[in-house]
């Protein structure tokens, strides 16, 4: 069952089984797909287990860069997902570190605007991070001591974002040889109860405006995260399924990478929005329309339990 | 006046141009001063214009000073100026919120003490000025206590900009009835001493991205900066000359408001850029072509003193 061409087809019964039979790899977004905050989506842990039992390879692809992978392993366990291994988890923080080490082959340090999760992944990957001198006396936004070893700037979600960091990053980016990376483009992150908090995308926007440069974005909808998985596990896009809840992120990612896409309605995007993208005249918008739509990943259960 | 554009302002043309206007509006940085130094000859130009019976005003996108603070700075640099002649975006934003937004309550302010002062002077109560470091955990941030009397978010230059401020602005802006105003979109803020730091435009990008909303922008090239002066002093656009160093703010403002425009080359833009705009097919670029250009405003002194 090849990609439905962004047709937003509602999946039921035998179609689900046929879809699964045609795919070897299943990639799940996390927030809004398999869990919401600290609560697993009903049926999600069982779906993941059953997929593995059926011989499918399962991966988790998340733009959320706030946790290192080992924390994700703990969260999976806490929420009732049995045996999710670190190797199966691809976060934008992990992939940014992998990109710097393996693709950019960074010779030098990276100046980071990012949270603990990002820092940990960089350290684990062996990528040297420029040390942040905290509030040295006499420092102000008007002085900018630069580390000459910095050859890249990485911006991601940072709850300690300050004007000083923006100014410093901007100084580094004046050199055209300095790489400019962003973990993910998400303008806001959903929190429980329909609330939101500013995302990496908003901080990246500040830095892009300041430097008049565009960041290379690692996270969805860019293909880097898929390339990262593929380089480790040899995935065939035609045999891979992407399941997500955010049309402009997950579905566009799937589309960009040549995967079949499924939108679940347990998260951010709605069926109406999906249909609007499907019916749009603009090619870029059409790529945000999923091949299939499901209420929830639990809809896979019936097909898997047979 | 001449139908052709982008003409070098010779001494003869200077005389003609000055006779055709009653009022001259000057941008500040790059035109009459650079950082903390007056452009040589600039103070004499201002005095001479006034002796010749011309009214003189200063129109700047910088939001870090009140009218009085600008008058003080100009006084120190040798300019003969009164506070009511200087229109910075701190003052103009306050007027905008009061008169255009019809604000009657509080505003969540990302900005300077100068902005706070100008707002208070027109009877608007700002909240949020000063440092605002993050505390608590992520799920607390969507639930920061919101002041119910806040009717607008105003973003100007703020060296204390932080994730927490960005977050608070986002929470307020989730209410579509909350108005959203920015002082200006300049990407760099020139400082005393010739350096520059990221400008308000960067902070505004962050807030606009997080909130997925566009701000109403007060500063050049928005017409409001001219209208603010014109409505207070009864100016006839056809008898006004706008003198600036930036094609995309000063000259664009002049074009949009039907003023005569003079580009001075002591700042950002070049003649080559102006000529490129002139040759362009794009209507927006056509607005960024000055009537005249001059190396420095000091060059009109002979015509004034003749």
Coordinates of C-alpha atoms in Angstrom, one line a residue:
Chain A
X1 CA 0.0 0.0 0.0
X2 CA 2.0 2.9 -1.3
X3 CA 1.6 6.4 0.1
X4 CA -2.0 7.7 -0.3
X5 CA -0.7 10.9 -1.8
X6 CA -1.7 13.1 1.1
X7 CA -5.3 12.1 0.8
X8 CA -6.2 12.1 4.5
X9 CA -7.9 8.8 4.2
X10 CA -9.5 7.6 7.4
X11 CA -8.1 4.2 8.2
X12 CA -10.3 1.3 9.4
X13 CA -10.2 -2.4 9.9
X14 CA -8.5 -4.4 7.2
X15 CA -6.8 -1.3 5.8
X16 CA -4.8 -0.9 9.0
X17 CA -3.6 -4.5 8.8
X18 CA -2.7 -4.1 5.1
X19 CA -0.8 -0.9 5.9
X20 CA 1.2 -2.5 8.7
X21 CA 2.0 -5.5 6.5
X22 CA 3.5 -3.3 3.9
X23 CA 5.8 -1.5 6.4
X24 CA 8.9 -2.7 8.2
X25 CA 9.7 0.4 10.2
X26 CA 7.3 2.5 12.3
X27 CA 8.4 5.9 13.4
X28 CA 6.4 7.6 16.2
X29 CA 6.4 11.2 17.3
X30 CA 6.0 11.3 21.1
X31 CA 4.1 14.3 22.5
X32 CA 0.5 14.0 21.4
X33 CA 0.9 10.6 19.8
X34 CA 2.1 8.1 22.4
X35 CA 1.8 10.3 25.5
X36 CA 0.5 13.6 26.6
X37 CA 2.6 15.1 29.3
X38 CA 3.0 12.4 31.9
X39 CA 0.1 10.3 30.7
X40 CA 0.4 7.6 28.1
X41 CA -2.2 7.6 25.3
X42 CA -4.4 4.7 26.1
X43 CA -3.3 1.6 24.2
X44 CA 0.0 3.1 23.1
X45 CA 2.3 0.9 25.2
X46 CA 0.5 -2.2 23.9
X47 CA 0.8 -1.0 20.3
X48 CA 4.5 -0.5 20.6
X49 CA 5.0 -4.0 22.2
X50 CA 2.8 -5.7 19.6
X51 CA 4.6 -4.0 16.7
X52 CA 7.9 -5.3 18.0
X53 CA 6.5 -8.7 18.5
X54 CA 5.3 -8.7 14.9
X55 CA 8.9 -8.0 13.9
X56 CA 8.6 -4.3 13.1
X57 CA 11.4 -1.9 14.0
X58 CA 10.1 0.9 16.1
X59 CA 11.7 4.3 16.5
X60 CA 10.7 7.5 18.3
X61 CA 11.4 10.8 16.6
X62 CA 10.9 13.8 18.7
X63 CA 11.7 17.5 18.3
X64 CA 11.6 17.9 22.1
X65 CA 15.2 18.6 23.0
X66 CA 14.7 19.1 26.7
X67 CA 15.7 15.6 27.8
X68 CA 18.7 13.5 27.1
X69 CA 17.9 10.0 25.8
X70 CA 18.5 8.3 29.1
X71 CA 15.8 10.4 30.6
X72 CA 13.5 9.4 27.7
X73 CA 14.2 5.8 28.5
X74 CA 13.1 6.4 32.1
X75 CA 10.0 8.2 30.9
X76 CA 9.0 5.4 28.6
X77 CA 9.4 2.9 31.5
X78 CA 7.5 5.1 33.9
X79 CA 4.6 5.4 31.5
X80 CA 4.3 1.6 31.0
X81 CA 6.2 1.1 27.7
X82 CA 8.2 -2.1 28.1
X83 CA 11.7 -2.3 26.8
X84 CA 12.2 0.9 24.9
X85 CA 15.9 1.1 24.3
X86 CA 18.0 4.2 24.1
X87 CA 19.0 3.4 20.5
X88 CA 15.4 3.6 19.4
X89 CA 15.0 7.2 20.6
X90 CA 15.9 10.0 18.3
X91 CA 15.5 13.5 19.8
X92 CA 16.5 16.7 18.1
X93 CA 19.2 17.2 20.8
X94 CA 20.7 13.8 20.1
X95 CA 20.6 14.3 16.4
X96 CA 22.1 17.8 16.6
X97 CA 25.0 16.3 18.5
X98 CA 25.3 13.5 16.0
X99 CA 25.2 16.0 13.1
X100 CA 28.0 18.1 14.6
X101 CA 30.1 15.1 15.2
X102 CA 29.4 13.0 12.1
X103 CA 28.2 15.3 9.4
X104 CA 29.8 18.6 10.1
X105 CA 32.8 16.9 11.7
X106 CA 33.2 19.9 13.9
X107 CA 36.8 20.9 14.5
X108 CA 36.4 23.2 17.5
X109 CA 33.7 24.1 20.0
X110 CA 30.1 24.8 19.7
X111 CA 28.5 27.8 21.5
X112 CA 25.2 26.6 22.8
X113 CA 21.9 28.3 23.6
X114 CA 20.1 25.3 25.0
X115 CA 18.9 23.4 28.0
X116 CA 20.4 20.6 30.0
X117 CA 19.1 18.0 27.6
X118 CA 21.0 19.5 24.7
X119 CA 24.2 19.9 26.8
X120 CA 24.1 16.3 27.9
X121 CA 23.8 15.0 24.4
X122 CA 26.7 17.1 23.2
X123 CA 28.9 15.9 26.0
X124 CA 27.8 12.3 25.4
X125 CA 28.7 12.7 21.7
X126 CA 32.1 14.1 22.6
X127 CA 31.4 17.5 21.0
X128 CA 33.3 20.2 22.9
X129 CA 31.0 22.9 24.2
X130 CA 32.2 26.5 24.8
X131 CA 31.9 27.2 28.5
X132 CA 29.4 29.8 29.6
X133 CA 31.0 32.3 32.0
X134 CA 28.2 33.0 34.4
X135 CA 27.7 36.7 35.2
X136 CA 31.3 37.6 35.5
X137 CA 31.8 40.9 37.3
X138 CA 31.7 43.9 35.0
X139 CA 30.2 41.9 32.1
X140 CA 27.4 43.6 30.3
X141 CA 25.7 43.2 27.0
X142 CA 28.2 45.7 25.6
X143 CA 31.3 43.6 26.0
X144 CA 31.6 40.2 24.3
X145 CA 34.6 38.1 25.1
X146 CA 34.7 35.5 22.4
X147 CA 36.2 32.1 22.5
X148 CA 38.4 31.7 19.4
X149 CA 37.8 27.9 19.3
X150 CA 34.0 28.3 18.6
X151 CA 33.2 27.1 15.1
X152 CA 29.5 26.5 15.5
X153 CA 26.4 27.9 17.2
X154 CA 23.6 25.6 18.2
X155 CA 20.3 27.1 19.4
X156 CA 17.5 25.1 21.1
X157 CA 15.0 25.5 23.8
X158 CA 16.6 27.4 26.7
X159 CA 14.7 28.4 29.7
X160 CA 17.7 30.5 30.8
X161 CA 17.8 32.4 27.5
X162 CA 19.0 36.0 28.0
X163 CA 19.9 39.0 25.8
X164 CA 23.5 38.3 26.6
X165 CA 23.4 34.9 25.0
X166 CA 21.7 36.3 22.0
X167 CA 24.4 39.0 21.7
X168 CA 27.2 36.5 22.1
X169 CA 25.8 34.0 19.6
X170 CA 25.4 36.9 17.1
X171 CA 29.0 37.8 17.5
X172 CA 30.1 34.2 16.7
X173 CA 27.8 34.1 13.7
X174 CA 29.6 37.1 12.1
X175 CA 32.1 34.7 10.8
X176 CA 30.7 32.9 7.8
X177 CA 32.7 29.9 8.7
X178 CA 30.8 29.5 11.9
X179 CA 28.0 26.9 11.5
X180 CA 24.5 27.9 12.5
X181 CA 22.3 25.1 13.7
X182 CA 18.9 24.9 15.4
X183 CA 17.6 21.8 17.2
X184 CA 14.0 22.3 15.9
X185 CA 11.7 24.9 14.4
X186 CA 8.8 24.5 16.8
X187 CA 7.5 28.0 17.7
X188 CA 5.8 26.8 20.8
X189 CA 5.4 23.6 22.8
X190 CA 2.1 22.3 24.0
X191 CA 1.7 21.7 27.7
X192 CA -1.1 20.0 29.4
X193 CA -4.5 21.6 29.3
X194 CA -4.1 23.2 25.9
X195 CA -1.5 25.7 27.2
X196 CA 1.7 26.5 25.4
X197 CA 5.2 27.7 26.2
X198 CA 7.7 29.3 23.8
X199 CA 9.7 26.8 21.7
X200 CA 13.1 26.6 20.2
X201 CA 11.8 28.2 17.0
X202 CA 11.1 31.5 18.8
X203 CA 14.7 31.7 20.1
X204 CA 16.0 30.7 16.7
X205 CA 14.0 33.5 15.1
X206 CA 15.6 36.0 17.4
X207 CA 19.1 34.8 16.4
X208 CA 18.3 34.6 12.7
X209 CA 17.1 38.2 12.8
X210 CA 20.1 39.3 14.7
X211 CA 22.6 37.6 12.4
X212 CA 20.8 37.9 9.1
X213 CA 21.5 34.2 8.6
X214 CA 19.3 31.2 8.4
X215 CA 19.9 28.3 10.7
X216 CA 20.3 24.7 9.5
X217 CA 17.4 23.1 11.3
X218 CA 18.0 19.5 12.5
X219 CA 14.5 18.7 13.7
X220 CA 11.3 17.8 11.9
X221 CA 10.3 18.7 9.2
X222 CA 13.9 18.6 8.0
X223 CA 15.2 15.2 7.0
X224 CA 18.3 15.1 9.2
X225 CA 16.6 13.1 11.9
X226 CA 15.6 10.5 9.4
X227 CA 19.1 10.5 7.9
X228 CA 20.4 10.0 11.4
X229 CA 18.2 6.9 11.9
X230 CA 18.9 5.6 8.5
X231 CA 22.7 5.9 8.9
X232 CA 22.5 3.7 12.0
X233 CA 19.8 1.3 10.9
X234 CA 19.6 1.3 7.2
X235 CA 15.9 2.2 6.7
X236 CA 14.1 2.0 3.4
X237 CA 11.7 5.0 3.2
X238 CA 9.2 3.1 1.1
X239 CA 8.9 0.5 4.0
X240 CA 8.6 3.1 6.7
X241 CA 5.6 4.7 8.3
X242 CA 5.6 8.1 10.2
X243 CA 3.0 8.6 12.8
X244 CA 2.6 12.1 14.2
X245 CA 0.2 14.7 15.5
X246 CA 1.6 17.9 14.1
X247 CA 1.0 18.5 10.4
X248 CA 3.7 21.1 9.8
X249 CA 6.2 19.1 11.7
X250 CA 5.6 15.3 11.6
X251 CA 3.6 15.0 8.4
X252 CA 5.8 17.3 6.5
X253 CA 8.8 15.4 7.8
X254 CA 7.4 12.2 6.6
X255 CA 6.5 13.7 3.3
X256 CA 10.0 15.2 2.9
X257 CA 11.6 11.9 3.6
X258 CA 9.4 9.8 1.3
X259 CA 7.6 8.0 4.2
X260 CA 3.9 7.1 4.4
X261 CA 2.3 9.4 6.9
X262 CA -0.4 9.0 9.5
X263 CA -1.9 11.8 11.5
X264 CA -3.3 10.9 14.9
X265 CA -5.9 13.2 16.5
X266 CA -4.6 12.9 20.1
X267 CA -2.4 15.9 19.9
X268 CA -2.1 19.3 18.2
X269 CA -3.5 19.2 14.7
X270 CA -7.2 18.5 13.7
X271 CA -8.8 16.7 10.9
X272 CA -10.1 20.0 9.6
X273 CA -6.6 21.4 9.4
X274 CA -5.5 18.3 7.6
X275 CA -8.2 18.6 5.0
X276 CA -7.4 22.3 4.5
X277 CA -3.8 21.3 3.7
X278 CA -5.0 18.6 1.4
X279 CA -7.3 21.0 -0.5
X280 CA -4.7 23.8 -0.8
X281 CA -3.3 24.8 -4.1
X282 CA 0.2 25.4 -2.8
X283 CA 2.5 22.4 -3.1
X284 CA 4.3 23.1 0.2
X285 CA 0.9 23.1 2.0
X286 CA -0.1 19.9 0.2
X287 CA 2.9 18.1 1.7
X288 CA 1.5 18.8 5.1
X289 CA -1.5 16.6 4.4
X290 CA -1.2 13.1 5.8
X291 CA -1.8 10.0 3.8
X292 CA -4.0 8.6 6.5
X293 CA -5.8 9.8 9.6
X294 CA -6.5 7.9 12.8
X295 CA -8.2 8.9 16.0
X296 CA -5.4 7.5 18.1
X297 CA -2.5 5.0 17.8
X298 CA -4.8 2.6 19.8
X299 CA -6.6 2.1 16.5
X300 CA -3.7 -0.2 15.5
X301 CA -4.6 -2.6 18.3
X302 CA -7.3 -4.5 16.6
X303 CA -5.2 -5.2 13.6
X304 CA -2.2 -6.2 15.8
X305 CA -4.1 -8.4 18.1
X306 CA -5.5 -10.6 15.4
Chain B
X1 CA 10.7 69.6 -7.2
X2 CA 12.7 67.4 -9.6
X3 CA 10.9 64.5 -11.0
X4 CA 14.1 62.5 -11.3
X5 CA 15.4 60.9 -8.2
X6 CA 18.6 59.9 -6.5
X7 CA 20.3 63.1 -7.5
X8 CA 23.4 64.4 -5.8
X9 CA 22.6 67.5 -3.8
X10 CA 24.8 70.2 -5.0
X11 CA 25.1 73.6 -3.4
X12 CA 22.7 75.1 -5.9
X13 CA 20.1 72.4 -5.5
X14 CA 20.5 72.7 -1.7
X15 CA 19.3 76.3 -1.8
X16 CA 16.3 75.3 -4.0
X17 CA 15.5 72.3 -1.8
X18 CA 15.6 74.3 1.4
X19 CA 13.4 77.1 0.0
X20 CA 10.8 74.4 -0.8
X21 CA 10.4 73.1 2.7
X22 CA 9.3 74.6 6.1
X23 CA 10.3 71.7 8.2
X24 CA 13.2 69.2 8.3
X25 CA 13.0 65.9 10.1
X26 CA 16.2 64.1 11.0
X27 CA 17.0 60.6 11.9
X28 CA 19.6 60.5 14.6
X29 CA 22.2 57.7 14.5
X30 CA 24.3 57.9 11.3
X31 CA 22.8 61.3 10.5
X32 CA 23.5 63.8 13.2
X33 CA 25.5 61.7 15.6
X34 CA 27.4 58.4 15.5
X35 CA 27.3 56.7 18.9
X36 CA 28.3 59.4 21.3
X37 CA 29.9 61.8 18.8
X38 CA 28.1 64.5 16.8
X39 CA 28.7 64.4 13.1
X40 CA 31.0 67.4 12.5
X41 CA 29.0 70.3 11.4
X42 CA 25.6 68.8 12.4
X43 CA 24.9 71.1 15.4
X44 CA 25.6 74.1 13.2
X45 CA 23.2 72.8 10.5
X46 CA 20.4 72.5 13.1
X47 CA 21.0 76.0 14.4
X48 CA 21.2 77.5 10.9
X49 CA 18.0 75.8 9.9
X50 CA 16.2 77.3 12.8
X51 CA 17.7 80.7 12.1
X52 CA 16.4 80.3 8.6
X53 CA 12.9 79.9 10.0
X54 CA 12.7 76.1 9.5
X55 CA 11.2 73.8 12.1
X56 CA 13.4 70.9 13.0
X57 CA 12.4 67.5 14.5
X58 CA 14.2 64.3 15.3
X59 CA 12.7 61.0 14.5
X60 CA 14.4 57.9 15.8
X61 CA 13.5 54.2 16.2
X62 CA 15.5 53.9 19.3
X63 CA 13.3 53.1 22.3
X64 CA 15.9 53.5 25.1
X65 CA 15.4 57.2 25.9
X66 CA 12.5 59.5 26.8
X67 CA 12.1 62.8 25.0
X68 CA 13.8 64.5 27.8
X69 CA 16.7 62.1 27.8
X70 CA 17.2 62.7 24.1
X71 CA 17.1 66.4 24.6
X72 CA 19.8 66.0 27.3
X73 CA 22.0 63.9 25.0
X74 CA 21.6 66.3 22.1
X75 CA 22.4 69.2 24.4
X76 CA 25.6 67.5 25.5
X77 CA 26.6 67.1 21.9
X78 CA 26.1 70.7 21.2
X79 CA 22.7 70.7 19.6
X80 CA 20.1 73.4 20.3
X81 CA 17.0 71.3 20.8
X82 CA 14.0 71.0 23.1
X83 CA 12.4 67.8 24.3
X84 CA 9.2 68.2 22.4
X85 CA 11.2 68.2 19.1
X86 CA 12.5 64.7 19.6
X87 CA 10.3 61.7 18.7
X88 CA 11.8 58.4 19.8
X89 CA 9.8 55.2 19.8
X90 CA 9.5 55.1 23.6
X91 CA 7.4 58.3 23.4
X92 CA 5.6 57.4 20.1
X93 CA 4.6 53.9 21.3
X94 CA 3.0 55.5 24.4
X95 CA 1.1 57.9 22.2
X96 CA 0.2 55.0 19.8
X97 CA -1.2 52.9 22.6
X98 CA -3.1 55.8 24.0
X99 CA -4.6 57.2 20.8
X100 CA -4.6 54.5 18.3
X101 CA -5.1 51.4 20.4
X102 CA -7.3 53.4 22.8
X103 CA -5.7 51.6 25.7
X104 CA -7.2 52.3 29.1
X105 CA -5.5 50.0 31.5
X106 CA -2.2 48.2 31.7
X107 CA 0.4 47.0 29.3
X108 CA 2.8 44.1 29.7
X109 CA 6.1 45.8 28.8
X110 CA 9.2 44.2 27.4
X111 CA 11.3 47.3 27.3
X112 CA 13.3 50.0 29.1
X113 CA 12.7 52.3 32.0
X114 CA 12.4 55.1 29.5
X115 CA 9.5 53.3 27.9
X116 CA 8.0 52.8 31.3
X117 CA 8.3 56.5 32.0
X118 CA 6.7 57.6 28.7
X119 CA 3.8 55.2 29.3
X120 CA 3.2 56.4 32.8
X121 CA 3.3 60.0 31.5
X122 CA 0.3 59.3 29.2
X123 CA -1.6 57.4 32.0
X124 CA -0.9 53.8 31.0
X125 CA 0.4 51.5 33.6
X126 CA 3.2 49.1 32.5
X127 CA 4.0 45.8 34.2
X128 CA 7.0 43.6 33.8
X129 CA 10.0 46.0 33.4
X130 CA 13.3 44.8 34.7
X131 CA 15.0 41.4 35.2
X132 CA 12.7 38.4 35.2
X133 CA 14.6 35.2 35.6
X134 CA 12.9 31.8 35.2
X135 CA 11.8 29.9 38.3
X136 CA 9.8 26.8 38.9
X137 CA 9.4 24.0 36.3
X138 CA 8.1 24.0 32.8
X139 CA 4.5 23.2 33.7
X140 CA 4.4 26.3 36.0
X141 CA 5.3 28.6 33.1
X142 CA 2.0 28.3 31.2
X143 CA 0.3 29.1 34.5
X144 CA 2.2 32.3 35.4
X145 CA -0.3 34.6 37.1
X146 CA -1.6 37.0 34.5
X147 CA -2.7 40.5 35.4
X148 CA -6.3 40.8 34.2
X149 CA -5.9 44.5 33.6
X150 CA -3.3 44.0 30.9
X151 CA -4.8 44.9 27.5
X152 CA -1.7 44.9 25.4
X153 CA 1.9 43.6 25.0
X154 CA 4.5 46.2 24.0
X155 CA 7.9 45.0 22.9
X156 CA 10.9 47.4 22.7
X157 CA 14.6 47.1 23.4
X158 CA 15.2 45.3 26.6
X159 CA 18.6 44.1 27.8
X160 CA 16.8 42.0 30.4
X161 CA 15.0 40.0 27.7
X162 CA 14.7 36.5 28.9
X163 CA 12.8 33.3 28.3
X164 CA 10.5 34.1 31.1
X165 CA 9.6 37.5 29.6
X166 CA 9.0 35.8 26.2
X167 CA 6.8 33.3 28.0
X168 CA 4.7 35.9 29.8
X169 CA 4.2 37.8 26.6
X170 CA 3.1 34.6 24.9
X171 CA 0.6 33.8 27.7
X172 CA -0.9 37.3 27.4
X173 CA -1.0 37.1 23.6
X174 CA -2.9 33.8 23.6
X175 CA -5.9 36.0 24.2
X176 CA -6.8 37.4 20.8
X177 CA -8.2 40.5 22.4
X178 CA -4.8 41.4 23.8
X179 CA -3.2 43.9 21.5
X180 CA 0.4 43.4 20.3
X181 CA 2.6 46.4 19.6
X182 CA 6.4 46.6 18.8
X183 CA 8.5 49.8 18.8
X184 CA 10.5 48.9 15.7
X185 CA 12.0 46.1 13.7
X186 CA 15.6 47.2 13.5
X187 CA 17.9 44.2 13.8
X188 CA 20.8 46.1 15.4
X189 CA 21.0 48.8 18.1
X190 CA 23.9 51.1 17.7
X191 CA 25.7 51.9 20.9
X192 CA 27.9 54.6 22.2
X193 CA 31.5 53.8 21.1
X194 CA 30.5 52.5 17.7
X195 CA 29.5 49.0 18.6
X196 CA 26.2 47.4 18.1
X197 CA 24.1 44.8 19.7
X198 CA 21.1 42.8 18.5
X199 CA 18.1 45.2 18.1
X200 CA 14.5 45.2 19.0
X201 CA 13.7 43.4 15.8
X202 CA 15.2 40.2 17.2
X203 CA 13.1 40.3 20.4
X204 CA 10.0 41.0 18.3
X205 CA 10.8 38.0 16.1
X206 CA 11.0 35.8 19.1
X207 CA 7.6 37.0 20.5
X208 CA 5.9 37.0 17.1
X209 CA 7.1 33.4 16.4
X210 CA 6.1 32.1 19.8
X211 CA 2.7 33.7 19.6
X212 CA 2.2 33.2 15.9
X213 CA 0.9 36.8 15.7
X214 CA 2.2 39.9 14.0
X215 CA 2.8 43.0 16.0
X216 CA 1.6 46.5 15.0
X217 CA 4.9 48.3 14.6
X218 CA 5.2 51.9 15.6
X219 CA 8.7 52.8 14.3
X220 CA 9.9 53.8 10.8
X221 CA 9.0 53.0 8.1
X222 CA 5.5 53.0 9.7
X223 CA 3.7 56.2 8.9
X224 CA 2.8 56.7 12.5
X225 CA 6.2 58.3 13.3
X226 CA 5.5 61.1 10.9
X227 CA 1.9 61.4 11.9
X228 CA 2.8 61.7 15.5
X229 CA 4.9 64.8 14.7
X230 CA 2.5 66.1 12.1
X231 CA -0.6 65.9 14.3
X232 CA 1.1 67.8 17.2
X233 CA 2.7 70.5 15.0
X234 CA 0.4 70.8 12.0
X235 CA 2.9 69.9 9.3
X236 CA 2.2 69.9 5.5
X237 CA 4.0 66.8 4.1
X238 CA 4.8 68.6 0.8
X239 CA 6.7 71.2 2.8
X240 CA 8.7 68.6 4.8
X241 CA 12.1 67.1 4.2
X242 CA 13.1 63.7 5.7
X243 CA 16.8 63.3 6.2
X244 CA 18.1 59.8 7.0
X245 CA 20.8 57.3 6.4
X246 CA 18.7 54.2 5.9
X247 CA 16.8 53.5 2.8
X248 CA 14.5 50.9 4.4
X249 CA 13.4 53.0 7.3
X250 CA 14.0 56.8 6.8
X251 CA 13.6 57.0 3.1
X252 CA 10.7 54.5 3.0
X253 CA 8.9 56.6 5.6
X254 CA 9.5 59.7 3.6
X255 CA 8.2 58.1 0.4
X256 CA 5.1 56.7 2.2
X257 CA 4.2 60.0 3.8
X258 CA 4.8 62.1 0.7
X259 CA 7.8 63.9 2.1
X260 CA 10.9 65.0 0.2
X261 CA 13.8 62.7 1.0
X262 CA 17.5 63.2 1.5
X263 CA 19.9 60.3 2.0
X264 CA 23.1 61.1 3.9
X265 CA 26.1 58.9 3.5
X266 CA 27.4 59.1 7.0
X267 CA 25.5 56.0 8.1
X268 CA 24.2 52.7 6.8
X269 CA 23.0 52.9 3.2
X270 CA 25.0 53.6 0.1
X271 CA 24.3 55.3 -3.2
X272 CA 24.9 52.0 -5.0
X273 CA 22.0 50.5 -3.0
X274 CA 19.8 53.4 -3.8
X275 CA 20.6 53.2 -7.5
X276 CA 19.9 49.4 -7.4
X277 CA 16.5 50.1 -5.9
X278 CA 15.9 52.7 -8.5
X279 CA 16.5 50.2 -11.3
X280 CA 14.3 47.6 -9.6
X281 CA 10.9 46.6 -10.9
X282 CA 9.6 46.1 -7.4
X283 CA 7.3 48.8 -6.1
X284 CA 8.6 48.4 -2.5
X285 CA 12.2 48.9 -3.6
X286 CA 11.1 52.0 -5.6
X287 CA 10.0 53.5 -2.3
X288 CA 13.5 53.2 -1.0
X289 CA 15.0 55.7 -3.5
X290 CA 15.8 59.2 -2.1
X291 CA 15.1 62.4 -4.0
X292 CA 18.7 63.5 -3.2
X293 CA 21.8 62.2 -1.5
X294 CA 24.6 64.0 0.2
X295 CA 27.9 63.0 1.8
X296 CA 27.1 64.5 5.1
X297 CA 24.4 66.9 6.3
X298 CA 27.3 69.4 7.1
X299 CA 27.4 69.9 3.3
X300 CA 24.2 71.9 3.3
X301 CA 25.8 74.5 5.6
X302 CA 27.1 76.8 2.9
X303 CA 23.7 77.0 1.3
X304 CA 22.1 77.8 4.7
X305 CA 24.7 80.4 5.6
X306 CA 24.7 82.1 2.2

